[in-house]
CSV table of C-alpha atoms and ligand atoms in Angstrom, one decimal:
chain,number,residue,atom,x,y,z
A,30,MET,CA,30.9,-81.9,-90.9
A,31,ARG,CA,31.3,-84.9,-88.6
A,32,ALA,CA,28.7,-86.0,-86.0
A,33,TYR,CA,31.6,-86.9,-83.7
A,34,ASP,CA,32.8,-83.3,-83.5
A,35,VAL,CA,29.3,-81.9,-82.8
A,36,ILE,CA,28.8,-84.4,-80.0
A,37,LYS,CA,32.3,-83.7,-78.5
A,38,LEU,CA,31.7,-80.0,-78.6
A,39,LYS,CA,28.4,-80.3,-76.6
A,40,ARG,CA,29.9,-82.9,-74.3
A,41,ASP,CA,32.6,-80.5,-73.4
A,42,GLY,CA,30.2,-77.7,-72.7
A,43,GLY,CA,30.6,-75.8,-75.9
A,44,VAL,CA,28.1,-73.9,-77.9
A,45,LEU,CA,26.9,-75.4,-81.2
A,46,SER,CA,26.5,-73.2,-84.3
A,47,GLU,CA,23.3,-72.9,-86.2
A,48,ALA,CA,24.9,-74.6,-89.1
A,49,GLN,CA,26.0,-77.5,-87.0
A,50,ILE,CA,22.6,-78.0,-85.5
A,51,ARG,CA,20.8,-77.8,-88.9
A,52,TRP,CA,23.2,-80.3,-90.4
A,53,PHE,CA,23.0,-82.7,-87.5
A,54,MET,CA,19.2,-82.7,-87.4
A,55,ASP,CA,18.8,-83.0,-91.1
A,56,ALA,CA,21.3,-85.9,-91.3
A,57,TYR,CA,19.6,-87.6,-88.4
A,58,THR,CA,16.2,-87.3,-90.0
A,59,ARG,CA,17.6,-88.8,-93.3
A,60,GLY,CA,19.2,-91.6,-91.4
A,61,GLU,CA,22.8,-90.4,-92.0
A,62,VAL,CA,23.5,-89.6,-88.4
A,63,ALA,CA,23.1,-92.9,-86.4
A,64,PRO,CA,20.6,-93.2,-83.5
A,65,GLU,CA,23.5,-93.8,-81.1
A,66,GLN,CA,25.1,-90.5,-82.2
A,67,MET,CA,21.8,-88.6,-81.6
A,68,SER,CA,21.4,-90.4,-78.3
A,69,ALA,CA,24.9,-89.2,-77.3
A,70,LEU,CA,24.1,-85.7,-78.3
A,71,ALA,CA,20.8,-85.8,-76.4
A,72,MET,CA,22.6,-87.0,-73.3
A,73,ALA,CA,25.2,-84.2,-73.7
A,74,ILE,CA,22.3,-81.7,-73.9
A,75,PHE,CA,20.8,-83.3,-70.9
A,76,PHE,CA,23.9,-82.5,-68.9
A,77,ASN,CA,25.0,-79.2,-70.5
A,78,GLY,CA,21.8,-77.7,-71.8
A,79,LEU,CA,21.3,-75.4,-74.8
A,80,SER,CA,21.7,-71.7,-74.9
A,81,ALA,CA,18.7,-69.6,-76.2
A,82,PRO,CA,20.1,-69.2,-79.7
A,83,GLU,CA,21.0,-72.9,-79.8
A,84,LEU,CA,17.5,-73.8,-78.7
A,85,GLY,CA,15.9,-71.5,-81.3
A,86,ALA,CA,18.0,-73.2,-84.0
A,87,TRP,CA,17.3,-76.7,-82.7
A,88,THR,CA,13.6,-76.2,-82.7
A,89,ASP,CA,13.6,-74.5,-86.1
A,90,ALA,CA,15.6,-77.5,-87.5
A,91,MET,CA,13.1,-79.9,-86.0
A,92,LEU,CA,10.1,-78.0,-87.3
A,93,ARG,CA,11.7,-77.8,-90.8
A,94,SER,CA,12.3,-81.5,-90.9
A,95,GLY,CA,8.7,-81.8,-92.3
A,96,VAL,CA,5.9,-79.7,-93.7
A,97,VAL,CA,5.4,-76.3,-92.2
A,98,LEU,CA,1.7,-75.6,-92.8
A,99,ASP,CA,0.9,-72.3,-94.5
A,100,LEU,CA,-2.4,-70.9,-93.5
A,101,GLY,CA,-1.7,-67.6,-95.2
A,102,GLU,CA,-5.0,-67.7,-97.1
A,103,VAL,CA,-7.0,-67.9,-93.8
A,104,PRO,CA,-7.8,-64.4,-92.8
A,105,GLY,CA,-7.0,-63.3,-89.2
A,106,ILE,CA,-4.5,-64.0,-86.5
A,107,LYS,CA,-4.3,-67.8,-86.0
A,108,VAL,CA,-4.0,-68.8,-82.4
A,109,ASP,CA,-3.7,-72.1,-80.7
A,110,LYS,CA,-3.4,-73.4,-77.1
A,111,HIS,CA,-1.2,-76.2,-75.8
A,112,SER,CA,-1.5,-77.9,-72.5
A,113,THR,CA,1.4,-80.0,-71.1
A,114,GLY,CA,-1.2,-82.6,-70.0
A,115,GLY,CA,-3.2,-83.5,-67.0
A,116,VAL,CA,-6.0,-85.4,-65.5
A,117,GLY,CA,-9.6,-84.5,-66.5
A,118,ASP,CA,-8.2,-81.8,-68.7
A,119,LYS,CA,-10.9,-81.4,-71.3
A,120,ILE,CA,-10.3,-77.7,-71.8
A,121,SER,CA,-9.7,-77.8,-75.6
A,122,LEU,CA,-13.2,-79.1,-76.3
A,123,PRO,CA,-15.1,-76.0,-75.0
A,124,LEU,CA,-12.1,-73.6,-75.6
A,125,ALA,CA,-11.4,-74.0,-79.3
A,126,PRO,CA,-15.0,-73.6,-80.6
A,127,ALA,CA,-15.6,-70.7,-78.1
A,128,VAL,CA,-12.5,-68.8,-79.5
A,129,ALA,CA,-13.4,-69.7,-83.1
A,130,ALA,CA,-17.0,-68.4,-82.5
A,131,TRP,CA,-15.4,-64.9,-82.2
A,132,GLY,CA,-13.7,-65.2,-85.5
A,133,VAL,CA,-10.2,-66.1,-84.3
A,134,PRO,CA,-9.0,-69.1,-86.4
A,135,VAL,CA,-7.9,-72.0,-84.2
A,136,PRO,CA,-5.7,-74.6,-86.0
A,137,MET,CA,-5.3,-77.2,-83.3
A,138,VAL,CA,-3.1,-80.3,-83.7
A,139,SER,CA,-3.7,-82.4,-80.6
A,140,GLY,CA,-2.4,-85.6,-79.0
A,141,ARG,CA,-3.5,-88.8,-77.4
A,142,GLY,CA,-3.5,-89.8,-73.8
A,143,LEU,CA,-0.5,-91.6,-72.4
A,144,GLY,CA,-0.1,-92.9,-68.9
A,145,HIS,CA,-2.2,-91.1,-66.3
A,146,THR,CA,-2.9,-88.1,-68.6
A,147,GLY,CA,-5.7,-87.9,-71.0
A,148,GLY,CA,-5.6,-86.7,-74.6
A,149,THR,CA,-8.0,-84.5,-76.7
A,150,LEU,CA,-8.0,-86.9,-79.6
A,151,ASP,CA,-9.3,-89.8,-77.5
A,152,LYS,CA,-12.1,-87.6,-76.1
A,153,LEU,CA,-13.2,-86.4,-79.6
A,154,GLN,CA,-13.1,-89.9,-80.9
A,155,SER,CA,-15.7,-91.0,-78.3
A,156,ILE,CA,-18.2,-89.0,-80.4
A,157,PRO,CA,-19.4,-91.5,-82.9
A,158,GLY,CA,-17.8,-91.0,-86.4
A,159,PHE,CA,-15.6,-88.1,-85.3
A,160,LYS,CA,-12.5,-88.2,-87.5
A,161,VAL,CA,-9.2,-86.8,-86.3
A,162,ASP,CA,-6.9,-88.2,-88.9
A,163,VAL,CA,-7.9,-85.7,-91.6
A,164,THR,CA,-5.5,-84.7,-94.4
A,165,VAL,CA,-3.5,-81.5,-94.3
A,166,GLU,CA,-5.7,-80.2,-97.1
A,167,HIS,CA,-8.9,-80.9,-95.2
A,168,TYR,CA,-7.3,-79.2,-92.1
A,169,ARG,CA,-6.5,-76.1,-94.1
A,170,ARG,CA,-9.9,-75.9,-95.7
A,171,GLN,CA,-11.8,-76.5,-92.4
A,172,VAL,CA,-9.8,-73.8,-90.6
A,173,HIS,CA,-10.7,-71.5,-93.5
A,174,ASP,CA,-14.4,-72.4,-93.7
A,175,VAL,CA,-15.3,-73.3,-90.1
A,176,GLY,CA,-12.6,-71.4,-88.2
A,177,CYS,CA,-11.3,-74.4,-86.4
A,178,CYS,CA,-10.0,-77.9,-87.0
A,179,LEU,CA,-9.1,-80.4,-84.2
A,180,MET,CA,-6.8,-82.9,-85.8
A,181,GLY,CA,-4.1,-85.5,-84.9
A,182,GLN,CA,-0.4,-85.3,-85.5
A,183,THR,CA,0.4,-86.3,-89.1
A,184,ARG,CA,3.6,-88.0,-90.3
A,185,GLU,CA,4.4,-84.8,-92.2
A,186,LEU,CA,4.6,-82.5,-89.2
A,187,ALA,CA,8.0,-82.4,-87.4
A,188,PRO,CA,9.1,-86.0,-88.2
A,189,ALA,CA,12.5,-85.3,-86.5
A,190,ASP,CA,10.7,-84.8,-83.2
A,191,LYS,CA,8.8,-88.1,-83.6
A,192,LYS,CA,12.0,-90.0,-84.3
A,193,LEU,CA,13.9,-88.2,-81.5
A,194,TYR,CA,11.2,-88.6,-79.0
A,195,ALA,CA,11.2,-92.4,-79.4
A,196,LEU,CA,14.9,-92.4,-79.0
A,197,ARG,CA,14.7,-90.2,-75.8
A,198,ASP,CA,12.1,-92.5,-74.4
A,199,VAL,CA,14.7,-95.4,-74.3
A,200,THR,CA,17.8,-93.4,-73.4
A,201,ALA,CA,16.6,-91.6,-70.3
A,202,THR,CA,16.5,-88.2,-71.9
A,203,VAL,CA,12.8,-87.3,-71.9
A,204,ASP,CA,12.9,-85.3,-68.6
A,205,CYS,CA,15.2,-82.6,-70.0
A,206,ILE,CA,13.6,-79.1,-70.3
A,207,PRO,CA,15.4,-77.9,-73.5
A,208,LEU,CA,14.4,-81.1,-75.3
A,209,ILE,CA,10.8,-81.1,-74.0
A,210,ALA,CA,10.4,-77.4,-74.8
A,211,SER,CA,11.8,-77.8,-78.4
A,212,SER,CA,9.7,-81.0,-78.9
A,213,ILE,CA,6.5,-79.2,-78.0
A,214,MET,CA,7.2,-76.0,-79.8
A,215,SER,CA,8.4,-77.7,-83.1
A,216,LYS,CA,5.1,-79.4,-83.4
A,217,LYS,CA,3.1,-76.3,-82.6
A,218,MET,CA,5.1,-74.0,-84.8
A,219,ALA,CA,4.5,-76.4,-87.8
A,220,GLU,CA,0.7,-75.9,-87.5
A,221,GLY,CA,0.7,-72.5,-89.2
A,222,ILE,CA,-0.1,-70.4,-86.1
A,223,ASP,CA,0.8,-66.8,-85.4
A,224,ALA,CA,0.4,-67.0,-81.6
A,225,LEU,CA,0.1,-69.6,-78.9
A,226,VAL,CA,-1.2,-69.8,-75.3
A,227,LEU,CA,0.5,-72.4,-73.2
A,228,ASP,CA,-1.1,-74.1,-70.1
A,229,VAL,CA,1.9,-75.4,-68.3
A,230,LYS,CA,0.7,-77.6,-65.4
A,231,PHE,CA,2.5,-78.5,-62.2
A,232,GLY,CA,1.5,-80.8,-59.3
A,233,SER,CA,0.9,-84.5,-58.8
A,234,GLY,CA,-1.1,-85.0,-62.1
A,235,ALA,CA,1.3,-83.0,-64.3
A,236,PHE,CA,4.4,-83.8,-66.2
A,237,MET,CA,6.2,-81.2,-64.1
A,238,LYS,CA,5.6,-82.0,-60.4
A,239,GLU,CA,7.2,-78.8,-59.1
A,240,ARG,CA,6.1,-75.3,-59.9
A,241,LYS,CA,9.7,-74.1,-60.2
A,242,ASP,CA,10.3,-76.6,-63.0
A,243,ALA,CA,7.0,-75.6,-64.8
A,244,LEU,CA,8.2,-72.0,-64.6
A,245,VAL,CA,11.5,-72.9,-66.3
A,246,LEU,CA,9.6,-75.0,-69.0
A,247,ALA,CA,7.2,-72.2,-69.6
A,248,SER,CA,9.9,-69.5,-69.9
A,249,THR,CA,12.0,-71.8,-72.2
A,250,MET,CA,9.0,-72.3,-74.5
A,251,ARG,CA,8.3,-68.5,-74.6
A,252,SER,CA,11.9,-67.8,-75.5
A,253,ILE,CA,11.7,-70.3,-78.4
A,254,GLY,CA,8.4,-68.7,-79.6
A,255,GLU,CA,10.0,-65.2,-79.4
A,256,GLN,CA,13.0,-66.4,-81.5
A,257,LEU,CA,10.7,-67.9,-84.1
A,258,GLY,CA,8.7,-64.6,-84.3
A,259,LYS,CA,5.5,-65.9,-82.6
A,260,LYS,CA,3.7,-64.3,-79.6
A,261,VAL,CA,3.5,-66.8,-76.8
A,262,THR,CA,1.8,-66.4,-73.4
A,263,ALA,CA,2.1,-69.0,-70.7
A,264,TYR,CA,0.0,-69.8,-67.7
A,265,LEU,CA,1.2,-72.0,-64.8
A,266,THR,CA,-1.8,-73.9,-63.6
A,267,ASN,CA,-2.3,-76.2,-60.7
A,268,MET,CA,-2.8,-80.0,-61.4
A,269,GLU,CA,-2.8,-81.3,-57.8
A,270,GLU,CA,-6.4,-82.5,-58.3
A,271,PRO,CA,-8.3,-83.4,-61.5
A,272,LEU,CA,-10.0,-80.7,-63.5
A,273,GLY,CA,-13.7,-80.9,-63.3
A,274,TYR,CA,-15.7,-83.8,-62.1
A,275,THR,CA,-15.1,-86.4,-64.8
A,276,VAL,CA,-12.1,-88.5,-65.9
A,277,GLY,CA,-12.6,-90.7,-68.9
A,278,ASN,CA,-13.2,-90.0,-72.5
A,279,ALA,CA,-17.0,-90.0,-73.2
A,280,LEU,CA,-17.7,-88.8,-69.6
A,281,GLU,CA,-15.4,-85.8,-70.3
A,282,VAL,CA,-17.2,-85.0,-73.5
A,283,VAL,CA,-20.5,-84.9,-71.6
A,284,GLU,CA,-18.9,-82.5,-69.1
A,285,SER,CA,-17.4,-80.3,-71.9
A,286,LEU,CA,-20.9,-80.1,-73.5
A,287,GLU,CA,-22.2,-78.8,-70.2
A,288,VAL,CA,-19.6,-76.0,-70.3
A,289,LEU,CA,-20.6,-75.3,-73.9
A,290,ARG,CA,-24.2,-74.9,-72.7
A,291,GLY,CA,-23.2,-72.3,-70.1
A,292,GLY,CA,-22.9,-74.6,-67.1
A,293,GLY,CA,-20.1,-77.0,-66.1
A,294,PRO,CA,-17.7,-77.2,-63.2
A,295,PRO,CA,-16.3,-73.8,-62.0
A,296,ASP,CA,-12.6,-74.8,-62.4
A,297,VAL,CA,-13.2,-76.0,-66.0
A,298,VAL,CA,-15.1,-72.8,-66.8
A,299,ALA,CA,-12.5,-70.6,-65.1
A,300,LEU,CA,-9.6,-72.1,-67.1
A,301,THR,CA,-11.5,-72.1,-70.4
A,302,VAL,CA,-12.4,-68.4,-69.9
A,303,ALA,CA,-8.9,-67.4,-68.8
A,304,LEU,CA,-7.1,-69.1,-71.7
A,305,GLY,CA,-9.8,-68.1,-74.2
A,306,ALA,CA,-9.5,-64.4,-73.0
A,307,GLU,CA,-5.8,-64.6,-73.8
A,308,MET,CA,-6.5,-66.2,-77.2
A,309,LEU,CA,-9.0,-63.5,-78.1
A,310,TRP,CA,-6.6,-60.8,-77.0
A,311,LEU,CA,-3.7,-62.3,-79.0
A,312,GLY,CA,-6.1,-62.8,-81.9
A,313,GLY,CA,-7.1,-59.1,-81.9
A,314,LYS,CA,-10.7,-59.8,-80.9
A,315,ALA,CA,-10.6,-58.3,-77.4
A,316,ARG,CA,-9.1,-55.0,-76.3
A,317,ASP,CA,-7.9,-56.5,-73.0
A,318,LEU,CA,-8.2,-59.7,-71.0
A,319,ALA,CA,-11.3,-58.5,-69.1
A,320,GLU,CA,-13.1,-57.9,-72.4
A,321,GLY,CA,-11.8,-61.3,-73.6
A,322,ALA,CA,-13.2,-63.0,-70.5
A,323,LEU,CA,-16.6,-61.3,-70.9
A,324,ARG,CA,-16.7,-62.4,-74.5
A,325,MET,CA,-15.8,-66.0,-73.6
A,326,ARG,CA,-18.6,-66.1,-71.1
A,327,GLN,CA,-21.0,-64.7,-73.7
A,328,VAL,CA,-20.4,-67.4,-76.3
A,329,LEU,CA,-20.5,-70.1,-73.7
A,330,SER,CA,-23.9,-69.0,-72.4
A,331,ASN,CA,-25.6,-67.9,-75.6
A,332,GLY,CA,-25.1,-71.1,-77.6
A,333,ALA,CA,-22.6,-69.7,-80.2
A,334,ALA,CA,-19.7,-71.8,-78.9
A,335,LEU,CA,-21.9,-74.9,-79.0
A,336,GLU,CA,-23.0,-74.1,-82.5
A,337,LYS,CA,-19.3,-73.8,-83.5
A,338,PHE,CA,-18.6,-77.2,-81.9
A,339,ARG,CA,-21.5,-78.6,-84.0
A,340,GLN,CA,-20.0,-77.2,-87.1
A,341,ILE,CA,-16.6,-78.7,-86.3
A,342,THR,CA,-18.1,-82.1,-85.4
A,343,ARG,CA,-20.1,-82.1,-88.7
A,344,ALA,CA,-17.0,-81.1,-90.7
A,345,GLN,CA,-15.1,-84.0,-89.1
A,346,HIS,CA,-17.9,-86.5,-89.8
A,347,GLY,CA,-19.0,-86.8,-86.2
A,348,ASP,CA,-22.6,-87.6,-85.3
A,349,VAL,CA,-23.9,-84.2,-84.2
A,350,ARG,CA,-27.0,-85.9,-82.6
A,351,ALA,CA,-24.7,-87.1,-79.9
A,352,LEU,CA,-24.0,-83.5,-78.8
A,353,ASP,CA,-27.7,-83.2,-77.8
A,354,ASP,CA,-28.3,-86.8,-76.7
A,355,PRO,CA,-25.5,-88.2,-74.4
A,356,SER,CA,-27.1,-91.6,-74.7
A,357,LEU,CA,-25.6,-91.8,-78.2
A,358,LEU,CA,-22.1,-91.6,-76.6
A,359,PRO,CA,-20.4,-94.8,-75.4
A,360,THR,CA,-21.7,-95.7,-72.0
A,361,ALA,CA,-20.2,-98.3,-69.6
A,362,PRO,CA,-22.5,-101.1,-68.6
A,363,HIS,CA,-21.7,-101.1,-64.9
A,364,ARG,CA,-21.4,-98.6,-62.1
A,365,HIS,CA,-19.9,-98.9,-58.6
A,366,THR,CA,-19.8,-96.2,-56.0
A,367,LEU,CA,-16.9,-95.6,-53.6
A,368,THR,CA,-18.3,-94.1,-50.4
A,369,SER,CA,-16.6,-92.1,-47.7
A,370,TRP,CA,-15.1,-93.9,-44.7
A,371,ALA,CA,-15.2,-90.9,-42.4
A,372,ASP,CA,-16.7,-87.5,-41.7
A,373,GLY,CA,-14.7,-84.5,-42.6
A,374,PHE,CA,-13.4,-82.7,-45.7
A,375,ILE,CA,-11.6,-83.8,-48.9
A,376,GLY,CA,-8.2,-82.7,-47.8
A,377,ALA,CA,-6.4,-83.8,-51.0
A,378,MET,CA,-7.0,-85.9,-54.1
A,379,ASP,CA,-3.8,-87.1,-55.8
A,380,ALA,CA,-4.5,-86.3,-59.5
A,381,GLU,CA,-1.9,-88.8,-60.8
A,382,ALA,CA,-3.4,-91.6,-58.7
A,383,VAL,CA,-6.9,-90.7,-60.0
A,384,GLY,CA,-5.6,-90.8,-63.6
A,385,LEU,CA,-4.0,-94.2,-63.0
A,386,ALA,CA,-7.3,-95.4,-61.4
A,387,ALA,CA,-9.1,-94.4,-64.6
A,388,MET,CA,-6.4,-96.1,-66.6
A,389,ASP,CA,-7.0,-99.4,-64.6
A,390,LEU,CA,-10.5,-99.4,-66.0
A,391,GLY,CA,-9.2,-99.0,-69.6
A,392,ALA,CA,-9.8,-95.2,-70.0
A,393,GLY,CA,-6.1,-94.5,-70.7
A,394,ARG,CA,-3.1,-96.3,-72.3
A,395,ALA,CA,0.2,-97.5,-70.9
A,396,ARG,CA,1.9,-97.6,-74.4
A,397,ALA,CA,1.2,-95.5,-77.4
A,398,GLU,CA,-0.1,-98.5,-79.4
A,399,ASP,CA,-2.8,-99.5,-76.7
A,400,ASN,CA,-6.5,-98.9,-77.3
A,401,VAL,CA,-8.7,-97.0,-74.9
A,402,ASP,CA,-12.2,-97.8,-73.8
A,403,PRO,CA,-14.2,-94.6,-74.5
A,404,ALA,CA,-17.0,-95.5,-72.1
A,405,VAL,CA,-15.3,-96.1,-68.8
A,406,GLY,CA,-14.1,-93.6,-66.2
A,407,LEU,CA,-14.8,-91.8,-63.0
A,408,VAL,CA,-17.3,-89.2,-61.9
A,409,LEU,CA,-16.0,-87.4,-58.8
A,410,ARG,CA,-18.9,-86.7,-56.4
A,411,ARG,CA,-16.6,-84.5,-54.2
A,412,LYS,CA,-13.6,-82.2,-54.9
A,413,VAL,CA,-10.9,-80.9,-52.6
A,414,GLY,CA,-12.3,-78.6,-49.9
A,415,GLU,CA,-15.8,-80.1,-49.9
A,416,ALA,CA,-17.4,-81.6,-46.7
A,417,VAL,CA,-18.3,-85.3,-46.5
A,418,LYS,CA,-20.0,-87.6,-44.1
A,419,ALA,CA,-19.2,-91.3,-43.7
A,420,GLY,CA,-21.2,-93.2,-46.3
A,421,ASP,CA,-21.5,-90.3,-48.8
A,422,ALA,CA,-20.6,-91.0,-52.4
A,423,LEU,CA,-17.1,-90.0,-53.3
A,424,VAL,CA,-16.5,-91.4,-56.7
A,425,GLU,CA,-18.9,-93.1,-59.2
A,426,ILE,CA,-16.9,-95.7,-61.1
A,427,HIS,CA,-18.1,-96.5,-64.7
A,428,HIS,CA,-16.6,-99.9,-65.6
A,429,ARG,CA,-16.9,-102.8,-68.0
A,430,ASP,CA,-17.6,-106.1,-66.3
A,431,GLY,CA,-15.4,-105.3,-63.4
A,432,ARG,CA,-12.2,-104.8,-65.5
A,433,GLY,CA,-9.6,-103.2,-63.3
A,434,LEU,CA,-12.2,-102.3,-60.6
A,435,GLU,CA,-10.3,-103.7,-57.6
A,436,SER,CA,-7.0,-101.9,-58.4
A,437,CYS,CA,-9.0,-98.8,-59.3
A,438,LEU,CA,-10.7,-98.8,-55.9
A,439,ALA,CA,-7.4,-99.4,-54.1
A,440,ARG,CA,-5.8,-96.4,-55.8
A,441,LEU,CA,-8.8,-94.2,-55.1
A,442,ARG,CA,-8.8,-95.0,-51.4
A,443,LYS,CA,-5.1,-93.9,-51.3
A,444,ALA,CA,-5.6,-90.9,-53.6
A,445,LEU,CA,-8.4,-89.3,-51.5
A,446,VAL,CA,-7.4,-87.9,-48.1
A,447,ILE,CA,-10.2,-87.1,-45.7
A,448,THR,CA,-9.2,-84.5,-43.1
A,449,GLU,CA,-10.9,-83.1,-40.0
A,450,VAL,CA,-10.4,-79.5,-41.0
A,451,ALA,CA,-11.0,-77.9,-44.4
A,452,PRO,CA,-7.7,-77.6,-46.4
A,453,VAL,CA,-6.3,-74.3,-47.7
A,454,ARG,CA,-7.0,-74.5,-51.5
A,455,GLN,CA,-4.3,-73.4,-53.9
A,456,PRO,CA,-5.3,-71.1,-56.8
A,457,LEU,CA,-5.9,-72.9,-60.1
A,458,LEU,CA,-4.2,-70.2,-62.1
A,459,ALA,CA,-0.9,-69.6,-60.4
A,460,GLU,CA,1.0,-67.2,-62.7
A,461,ARG,CA,0.8,-65.6,-66.2
A,462,LEU,CA,4.0,-65.1,-68.2
A,463,GLY,CA,3.4,-62.9,-71.2
A,464,ASP,CA,3.5,-59.5,-72.7
A,465,ALA,CA,1.9,-56.9,-70.5
A,466,ALA,CA,-1.8,-57.2,-71.4
A,467,PRO,CA,-4.3,-54.5,-70.4
A,468,GLY,CA,-6.9,-55.7,-68.0
A,469,ALA,CA,-6.5,-58.0,-65.0
A,470,TRP,CA,-6.4,-61.7,-65.2
A,471,ALA,CA,-8.2,-63.4,-62.4
A,472,SER,CA,-6.7,-66.2,-60.3
A,473,HIS,CA,-9.4,-68.8,-59.5
A,474,PRO,CA,-9.6,-70.1,-56.0
B,12,URA,N1,5.5,-83.8,-74.8
B,12,URA,C1,6.2,-83.7,-76.0
B,12,URA,O1,5.5,-83.4,-77.0
B,12,URA,N2,7.5,-83.8,-76.0
B,12,URA,C2,8.3,-84.0,-74.9
B,12,URA,O2,9.4,-84.1,-75.0
B,12,URA,C3,7.6,-84.2,-73.7
B,12,URA,C4,6.2,-84.1,-73.7
């Protein structure tokens, strides 16, 4: 086979065979197909797309470029969740232990924050000692013994994706739905799961700004899952404003612990319960989504989910005392309060701008190799729809010696819109795409 012929076929709108796709991906991973040839093919895919069978073969080839974890010795249906990323999205922290508390194994390989979006690994690492770079063997054992492991991407999982993603980043081929869908699904399918729940976000703080694009991405990922023999349910969720009241790593851990103690912000609880209900249903531990939701609320309020999070933290060398004593988590030395400049309502809160404001303080990273400051971040004192009076606190800024404070404030003043009338709020859970499940799923106002 020749790379030239494969590129030309896709450039001219043709359909690649499974053999061509496997050969090309394999040769690229081994360094026999040159980066410029893969770039050309990625651009041809950008313009001409991939059919469903091509996409299944493309994803399968990427996932087989490395180790495909076998969790066969772990009893039960293994279920994970993937979110396409947002601002203040700390859902994995309460969700994974709550689902595992019901006996559904949750093998979760998570990512780091980039740009305005946060990442689960950065949040977990703000717990002193918490280790996310565990070995594959540790991961397998922990999923078996504890029921859940929250680890970072290893070099063995889908290496072709890592190589290709870096290439797409510099060749303007990141924002291409078939390439995004296959990239995400190849990593998830390598984890050893049986089923997956996707939280595909849309809105200002999301990767997909438009709901229609999120819908295409979600459907594409479901179709890949189906071809690879996995059950996949997707939720489209609104990311116009941050989730919960905190943005910043240690602050988000504190808020997640509130959810694990039966409290927490209504939007974080609603999303945790909805996604968890789906995971329990897919994992065979709930007869329908209503029972799944009830079970999620039970373990969040009776301490079972918190106890599971303790076990996970201990197994990953984290200091469990920090779960009961937030003063053991990193804390920023200074606070500054942004107050309201008018009477009215919070009409809108641009999630992307809030994420960038937190990044100004050092809470996020611009490039993959940057470090984050776990202590800094934002505590929102008001959310969209709430009434304010001039002088009321809008955002508490946790900063380190003024680093980034001025630009953070400037962004927040633009991000928060104060209106005279209360805005019409959009539902958080906009749509469910999945096999017909008995029981209703509740959209959250
Ligand atoms: N996230 C991924 O993992 N891959 C993409 O291509 C885009 C976002």
